[in-house]
C-alpha cells in the first residue's frame, strides 16, 4: 500500500499551489472585453512582438476560437519569427477572439442562408445560424480600430484563421470581398448551406488575397471526404488567377487539423517579403 499512499501524497501536493508560485503568463499579451451592439461580450486576446514595429506597422493574424488556439498561435509565431530567414517569417500581432458558448460560436461563424437550417445529424443541428456578417463587421469596424489605437498595425496585411465553421466564415469573407489579405480555412464546413459557398464562389469578384485551405487525410464531412472538395476549390480559384493552395494534413482528423496547420498558417500570414509560400 505504500506506493499508492506515496502517489496520493504527490497528487495532493500538486493540487495545491506552492507558496509564492505564480500562474503561467504570456509576455507582451493581454485580454480585453468588447461588448457588441447586441450586448454580447467577447474576450479579445492580443499578443504583440518585442521591439519597434516596421514603418508600415505589424501584420495581424485574427484567430477564431481564440480561447483554444490563441496561445499556440502566438507562441508559434514568435518561434518562427526568431528563426528569421530560415523560416521566412517576420514578427506580427496575434489576436484571438473568444465568442463564448457554442451557440454563439455557431451564430457568429455561419453566413446567412435563406430558408436553410442545419440538418439533423450534422454538427450544430438545431442552433441559430446566420450571424457571420455581423461578426465580420465587428472585427473590421470595432476590433481593428481598437487595435490600431494601441499598436501600429499594417491595414494591408490582415489575415483570418478559422477552423470548421470558422473556416467556412473565412471563405465567406474571401468570396464577399472582406478586407483580409490572407485567409486560412482549416477543415472548412463546405457542406453548410446546400451550395451557398459555391454560389458565393461563382459571384466572387477578382481578389489579390491569398488562401490556404487545409484538411486532414482522415477527415470526412456530411458530404464525404473533406480533402476532395477542398482541393478542387483551391484548383478552381487558381484557374481564376487567385493565390490559392491546398494543404493535405496527413493522418489528421477534424479535431486535430488546427494544431497541424498552425505553422503553415503563421508562415503565410507573416511571410517576409519575397519568402516562398
Tab-separated table of C-alpha atoms in Angstrom:
chain	number	residue	atom	x	y	z
A	1	UNK	CA	0.000	0.000	0.000
A	2	UNK	CA	2.954	2.345	0.496
A	3	UNK	CA	3.404	3.132	-3.243
A	4	UNK	CA	-0.302	4.013	-3.519
A	5	UNK	CA	-0.082	6.255	-0.455
A	6	UNK	CA	3.034	7.922	-1.848
A	7	UNK	CA	1.247	8.642	-5.141
A	8	UNK	CA	-1.730	10.067	-3.292
A	9	UNK	CA	0.521	12.400	-1.307
A	10	UNK	CA	2.266	13.505	-4.520
A	11	UNK	CA	-1.015	14.280	-6.251
A	12	UNK	CA	-2.317	16.159	-3.236
A	13	UNK	CA	0.862	18.229	-3.261
A	14	UNK	CA	0.414	19.061	-6.949
A	15	UNK	CA	-3.199	20.100	-6.385
A	16	UNK	CA	-2.134	22.898	-4.061
A	17	UNK	CA	-0.066	25.804	-5.390
A	18	UNK	CA	3.348	26.136	-3.705
A	19	UNK	CA	3.843	29.240	-1.635
A	20	UNK	CA	4.848	32.163	-3.829
A	21	UNK	CA	4.017	30.355	-7.105
A	22	UNK	CA	2.627	32.435	-9.965
A	23	UNK	CA	0.380	31.351	-12.858
A	24	UNK	CA	1.997	30.954	-16.265
A	25	UNK	CA	1.620	34.064	-18.393
A	26	UNK	CA	2.483	35.032	-21.948
A	27	UNK	CA	4.765	38.052	-22.070
A	28	UNK	CA	3.574	41.054	-24.107
A	29	UNK	CA	-0.053	39.978	-24.122
A	30	UNK	CA	-3.334	40.979	-22.560
A	31	UNK	CA	-7.058	40.295	-22.570
A	32	UNK	CA	-9.822	42.833	-23.075
A	33	UNK	CA	-13.605	42.580	-23.144
A	34	UNK	CA	-15.519	44.124	-26.025
A	35	UNK	CA	-19.301	44.434	-25.932
A	36	UNK	CA	-21.108	44.011	-29.254
A	37	UNK	CA	-24.126	46.038	-30.320
A	38	UNK	CA	-26.467	43.281	-29.123
A	39	UNK	CA	-24.818	43.208	-25.693
A	40	UNK	CA	-22.787	40.031	-26.189
A	41	UNK	CA	-19.388	40.175	-24.515
A	42	UNK	CA	-16.272	38.974	-26.345
A	43	UNK	CA	-12.900	38.266	-24.806
A	44	UNK	CA	-10.208	39.577	-27.128
A	45	UNK	CA	-6.699	38.203	-26.529
A	46	UNK	CA	-3.764	40.120	-28.008
A	47	UNK	CA	-0.050	39.246	-28.260
A	48	UNK	CA	2.467	41.622	-29.830
A	49	UNK	CA	6.161	41.324	-30.758
A	50	UNK	CA	9.097	42.769	-28.887
A	51	UNK	CA	10.801	45.893	-30.241
A	52	UNK	CA	9.669	48.587	-32.636
A	53	UNK	CA	7.192	47.832	-35.417
A	54	UNK	CA	8.205	48.272	-39.065
A	55	UNK	CA	7.330	51.563	-40.734
A	56	UNK	CA	4.194	50.069	-42.280
A	57	UNK	CA	3.128	48.500	-38.979
A	58	UNK	CA	2.875	44.929	-37.770
A	59	UNK	CA	0.909	42.371	-39.798
A	60	UNK	CA	-2.048	40.944	-37.859
A	61	UNK	CA	-3.467	37.428	-37.619
A	62	UNK	CA	-7.059	37.184	-36.344
A	63	UNK	CA	-7.597	33.746	-34.803
A	64	UNK	CA	-11.120	32.421	-34.351
A	65	UNK	CA	-11.864	30.126	-31.397
A	66	UNK	CA	-9.241	32.167	-29.603
A	67	UNK	CA	-9.897	30.513	-26.264
A	68	UNK	CA	-8.452	27.297	-27.731
A	69	UNK	CA	-5.859	28.493	-30.241
A	70	UNK	CA	-4.531	31.900	-29.169
A	71	UNK	CA	-1.582	30.716	-27.087
A	72	UNK	CA	-0.499	28.157	-29.682
A	73	UNK	CA	-0.692	30.746	-32.465
A	74	UNK	CA	1.194	33.405	-30.505
A	75	UNK	CA	3.995	31.066	-29.419
A	76	UNK	CA	4.304	29.522	-32.880
A	77	UNK	CA	4.522	32.973	-34.444
A	78	UNK	CA	7.258	34.038	-32.046
A	79	UNK	CA	9.265	30.869	-32.522
A	80	UNK	CA	9.153	31.104	-36.319
A	81	UNK	CA	9.983	34.813	-36.271
A	82	UNK	CA	13.070	34.105	-34.144
A	83	UNK	CA	14.285	31.786	-36.911
A	84	UNK	CA	14.256	34.746	-39.297
A	85	UNK	CA	15.459	33.924	-42.792
A	86	UNK	CA	15.359	30.171	-42.066
A	87	UNK	CA	11.584	30.286	-41.597
A	88	UNK	CA	10.745	33.209	-43.879
A	89	UNK	CA	8.511	34.567	-41.109
A	90	UNK	CA	8.567	38.059	-39.632
A	91	UNK	CA	7.059	39.222	-36.323
A	92	UNK	CA	3.356	40.006	-36.179
A	93	UNK	CA	0.437	40.636	-33.857
A	94	UNK	CA	-1.825	37.702	-32.978
A	95	UNK	CA	-5.403	38.402	-31.902
A	96	UNK	CA	-7.620	35.615	-30.575
A	97	UNK	CA	-11.379	36.149	-30.340
A	98	UNK	CA	-13.418	34.138	-27.854
A	99	UNK	CA	-17.071	34.089	-28.907
A	100	UNK	CA	-18.131	32.219	-25.787
A	101	UNK	CA	-20.723	29.404	-25.722
A	102	UNK	CA	-21.194	27.001	-28.630
A	103	UNK	CA	-24.468	28.577	-29.677
A	104	UNK	CA	-22.868	31.976	-30.084
A	105	UNK	CA	-19.893	30.492	-31.940
A	106	UNK	CA	-22.194	28.816	-34.460
A	107	UNK	CA	-24.179	32.031	-34.915
A	108	UNK	CA	-21.017	34.135	-35.384
A	109	UNK	CA	-19.266	31.800	-37.809
A	110	UNK	CA	-22.095	30.984	-40.223
A	111	UNK	CA	-23.265	33.141	-43.154
A	112	UNK	CA	-26.921	33.934	-43.642
A	113	UNK	CA	-28.668	31.264	-45.731
A	114	UNK	CA	-32.300	31.789	-46.709
A	115	UNK	CA	-34.671	29.001	-45.685
A	116	UNK	CA	-31.767	26.840	-44.519
A	117	UNK	CA	-31.338	25.071	-41.194
A	118	UNK	CA	-28.513	22.747	-40.229
A	119	UNK	CA	-29.895	19.267	-40.945
A	120	UNK	CA	-30.334	16.550	-38.377
A	121	UNK	CA	-27.175	14.530	-37.914
A	122	UNK	CA	-24.894	17.398	-38.960
A	123	UNK	CA	-22.784	19.353	-36.445
A	124	UNK	CA	-24.697	22.062	-34.513
A	125	UNK	CA	-28.145	20.898	-35.659
A	126	UNK	CA	-30.846	22.992	-34.023
A	127	UNK	CA	-28.680	26.028	-33.282
A	128	UNK	CA	-29.248	29.514	-34.667
A	129	UNK	CA	-27.181	30.486	-37.713
A	130	UNK	CA	-26.560	33.480	-39.946
A	131	UNK	CA	-24.606	35.996	-37.843
A	132	UNK	CA	-21.366	35.793	-39.827
A	133	UNK	CA	-21.563	39.210	-41.462
A	134	UNK	CA	-22.337	40.955	-38.186
A	135	UNK	CA	-19.311	39.226	-36.650
A	136	UNK	CA	-17.057	40.239	-39.546
A	137	UNK	CA	-18.373	43.797	-39.165
A	138	UNK	CA	-17.341	43.650	-35.507
A	139	UNK	CA	-13.775	42.722	-36.481
A	140	UNK	CA	-13.478	45.310	-39.238
A	141	UNK	CA	-15.276	48.269	-37.656
A	142	UNK	CA	-14.724	47.772	-33.927
A	143	UNK	CA	-11.837	45.467	-33.100
A	144	UNK	CA	-9.412	46.541	-35.816
A	145	UNK	CA	-9.714	50.283	-34.964
A	146	UNK	CA	-9.341	49.465	-31.250
A	147	UNK	CA	-6.175	47.518	-32.011
A	148	UNK	CA	-4.821	50.291	-34.252
A	149	UNK	CA	-5.157	52.795	-31.416
A	150	UNK	CA	-2.915	50.622	-29.243
A	151	UNK	CA	-0.393	49.219	-31.713
A	152	UNK	CA	0.979	50.264	-35.068
A	153	UNK	CA	-0.528	47.706	-37.429
A	154	UNK	CA	-0.464	47.338	-41.196
A	155	UNK	CA	-4.030	47.687	-42.557
A	156	UNK	CA	-2.955	45.969	-45.789
A	157	UNK	CA	-1.782	42.802	-44.016
A	158	UNK	CA	-4.714	41.364	-42.107
A	159	UNK	CA	-5.104	37.575	-42.006
A	160	UNK	CA	-8.034	35.491	-40.767
A	161	UNK	CA	-7.603	31.938	-39.445
A	162	UNK	CA	-10.556	29.690	-38.684
A	163	UNK	CA	-11.380	26.006	-38.224
A	164	UNK	CA	-14.546	24.138	-39.191
A	165	UNK	CA	-17.337	26.765	-39.098
A	166	UNK	CA	-14.519	29.282	-38.634
A	167	UNK	CA	-13.014	28.077	-41.922
A	168	UNK	CA	-16.437	28.452	-43.518
A	169	UNK	CA	-16.537	32.065	-42.306
A	170	UNK	CA	-13.065	32.690	-43.730
A	171	UNK	CA	-14.164	31.540	-47.186
A	172	UNK	CA	-17.317	33.641	-46.929
A	173	UNK	CA	-15.144	36.651	-46.066
A	174	UNK	CA	-12.915	35.940	-49.072
A	175	UNK	CA	-15.763	35.498	-51.545
A	176	UNK	CA	-17.654	38.591	-50.373
A	177	UNK	CA	-14.661	40.919	-50.601
A	178	UNK	CA	-13.936	41.498	-46.926
A	179	UNK	CA	-10.714	43.322	-46.079
A	180	UNK	CA	-8.433	40.384	-45.302
A	181	UNK	CA	-5.252	39.977	-47.312
A	182	UNK	CA	-4.917	36.317	-46.272
A	183	UNK	CA	-7.463	33.665	-45.314
A	184	UNK	CA	-6.539	30.318	-43.771
A	185	UNK	CA	-9.503	27.934	-43.794
A	186	UNK	CA	-8.790	24.741	-41.852
A	187	UNK	CA	-11.291	21.899	-42.278
A	188	UNK	CA	-13.943	24.351	-43.512
A	189	UNK	CA	-17.574	23.242	-43.364
A	190	UNK	CA	-18.079	23.332	-47.129
A	191	UNK	CA	-21.340	21.409	-46.771
A	192	UNK	CA	-23.078	24.275	-44.969
A	193	UNK	CA	-25.938	25.996	-46.766
A	194	UNK	CA	-26.562	23.441	-49.514
A	195	UNK	CA	-24.452	25.167	-52.159
A	196	UNK	CA	-24.198	28.577	-50.501
A	197	UNK	CA	-20.397	28.734	-50.787
A	198	UNK	CA	-20.468	27.522	-54.393
A	199	UNK	CA	-22.835	30.375	-55.273
A	200	UNK	CA	-20.610	32.878	-53.468
A	201	UNK	CA	-17.555	31.490	-55.245
A	202	UNK	CA	-19.177	31.999	-58.661
A	203	UNK	CA	-20.142	35.594	-57.805
A	204	UNK	CA	-16.869	36.483	-56.088
A	205	UNK	CA	-15.036	39.484	-57.554
A	206	UNK	CA	-11.357	39.194	-58.529
A	207	UNK	CA	-9.155	39.211	-55.451
A	208	UNK	CA	-5.476	39.543	-54.631
A	209	UNK	CA	-5.980	37.850	-51.263
A	210	UNK	CA	-4.099	34.641	-50.534
A	211	UNK	CA	-5.934	31.492	-49.473
A	212	UNK	CA	-4.589	28.444	-47.686
A	213	UNK	CA	-7.186	25.698	-47.320
A	214	UNK	CA	-6.238	22.624	-45.307
A	215	UNK	CA	-7.915	19.392	-44.287
A	216	UNK	CA	-6.963	16.061	-42.785
A	217	UNK	CA	-6.473	12.977	-44.890
A	218	UNK	CA	-8.525	11.028	-42.310
A	219	UNK	CA	-11.292	13.611	-42.273
A	220	UNK	CA	-14.795	13.353	-43.712
A	221	UNK	CA	-17.824	15.611	-43.517
A	222	UNK	CA	-21.521	15.045	-44.145
A	223	UNK	CA	-20.854	15.138	-47.901
A	224	UNK	CA	-17.845	12.808	-47.975
A	225	UNK	CA	-14.036	13.085	-47.716
A	226	UNK	CA	-13.143	16.692	-46.895
A	227	UNK	CA	-9.931	16.881	-48.894
A	228	UNK	CA	-11.531	16.174	-52.269
A	229	UNK	CA	-13.803	19.225	-52.210
A	230	UNK	CA	-11.170	21.447	-50.590
A	231	UNK	CA	-8.509	20.592	-53.177
A	232	UNK	CA	-10.973	21.118	-56.014
A	233	UNK	CA	-11.880	24.545	-54.615
A	234	UNK	CA	-8.241	25.623	-54.477
A	235	UNK	CA	-7.721	24.406	-58.039
A	236	UNK	CA	-10.708	26.376	-59.358
A	237	UNK	CA	-9.528	29.561	-57.659
A	238	UNK	CA	-6.009	29.176	-59.073
A	239	UNK	CA	-7.542	28.827	-62.520
A	240	UNK	CA	-9.129	32.232	-61.944
A	241	UNK	CA	-5.728	33.729	-61.141
A	242	UNK	CA	-6.015	33.716	-57.353
A	243	UNK	CA	-3.261	32.727	-54.952
A	244	UNK	CA	-4.859	29.566	-53.529
A	245	UNK	CA	-3.156	26.487	-52.112
A	246	UNK	CA	-4.493	23.239	-50.717
A	247	UNK	CA	-2.601	21.625	-47.837
A	248	UNK	CA	-3.339	17.945	-47.042
A	249	UNK	CA	-2.643	17.136	-43.396
A	250	UNK	CA	-1.514	13.521	-43.319
A	251	UNK	CA	-3.069	11.359	-40.633
A	252	UNK	CA	-5.123	14.191	-39.142
A	253	UNK	CA	-8.810	14.103	-38.284
A	254	UNK	CA	-11.205	17.003	-37.782
A	255	UNK	CA	-10.249	17.525	-34.151
A	256	UNK	CA	-6.501	17.706	-34.800
A	257	UNK	CA	-6.202	19.687	-38.030
A	258	UNK	CA	-5.986	23.142	-36.443
A	259	UNK	CA	-2.882	22.217	-34.459
A	260	UNK	CA	-1.309	20.557	-37.508
A	261	UNK	CA	-1.985	23.599	-39.702
A	262	UNK	CA	-0.759	26.248	-37.250
A	263	UNK	CA	2.823	26.642	-38.528
A	264	UNK	CA	1.763	26.877	-42.209
A	265	UNK	CA	-0.949	29.357	-41.194
A	266	UNK	CA	1.626	31.563	-39.458
A	267	UNK	CA	4.037	31.205	-42.382
A	268	UNK	CA	1.576	32.544	-44.949
A	269	UNK	CA	0.160	35.236	-42.634
A	270	UNK	CA	3.520	36.675	-41.522
A	271	UNK	CA	5.628	35.874	-44.588
A	272	UNK	CA	8.694	38.010	-45.136
A	273	UNK	CA	8.808	39.884	-48.426
A	274	UNK	CA	9.988	37.504	-51.123
A	275	UNK	CA	9.551	34.359	-48.997
A	276	UNK	CA	8.075	31.400	-50.868
A	277	UNK	CA	4.693	30.311	-49.515
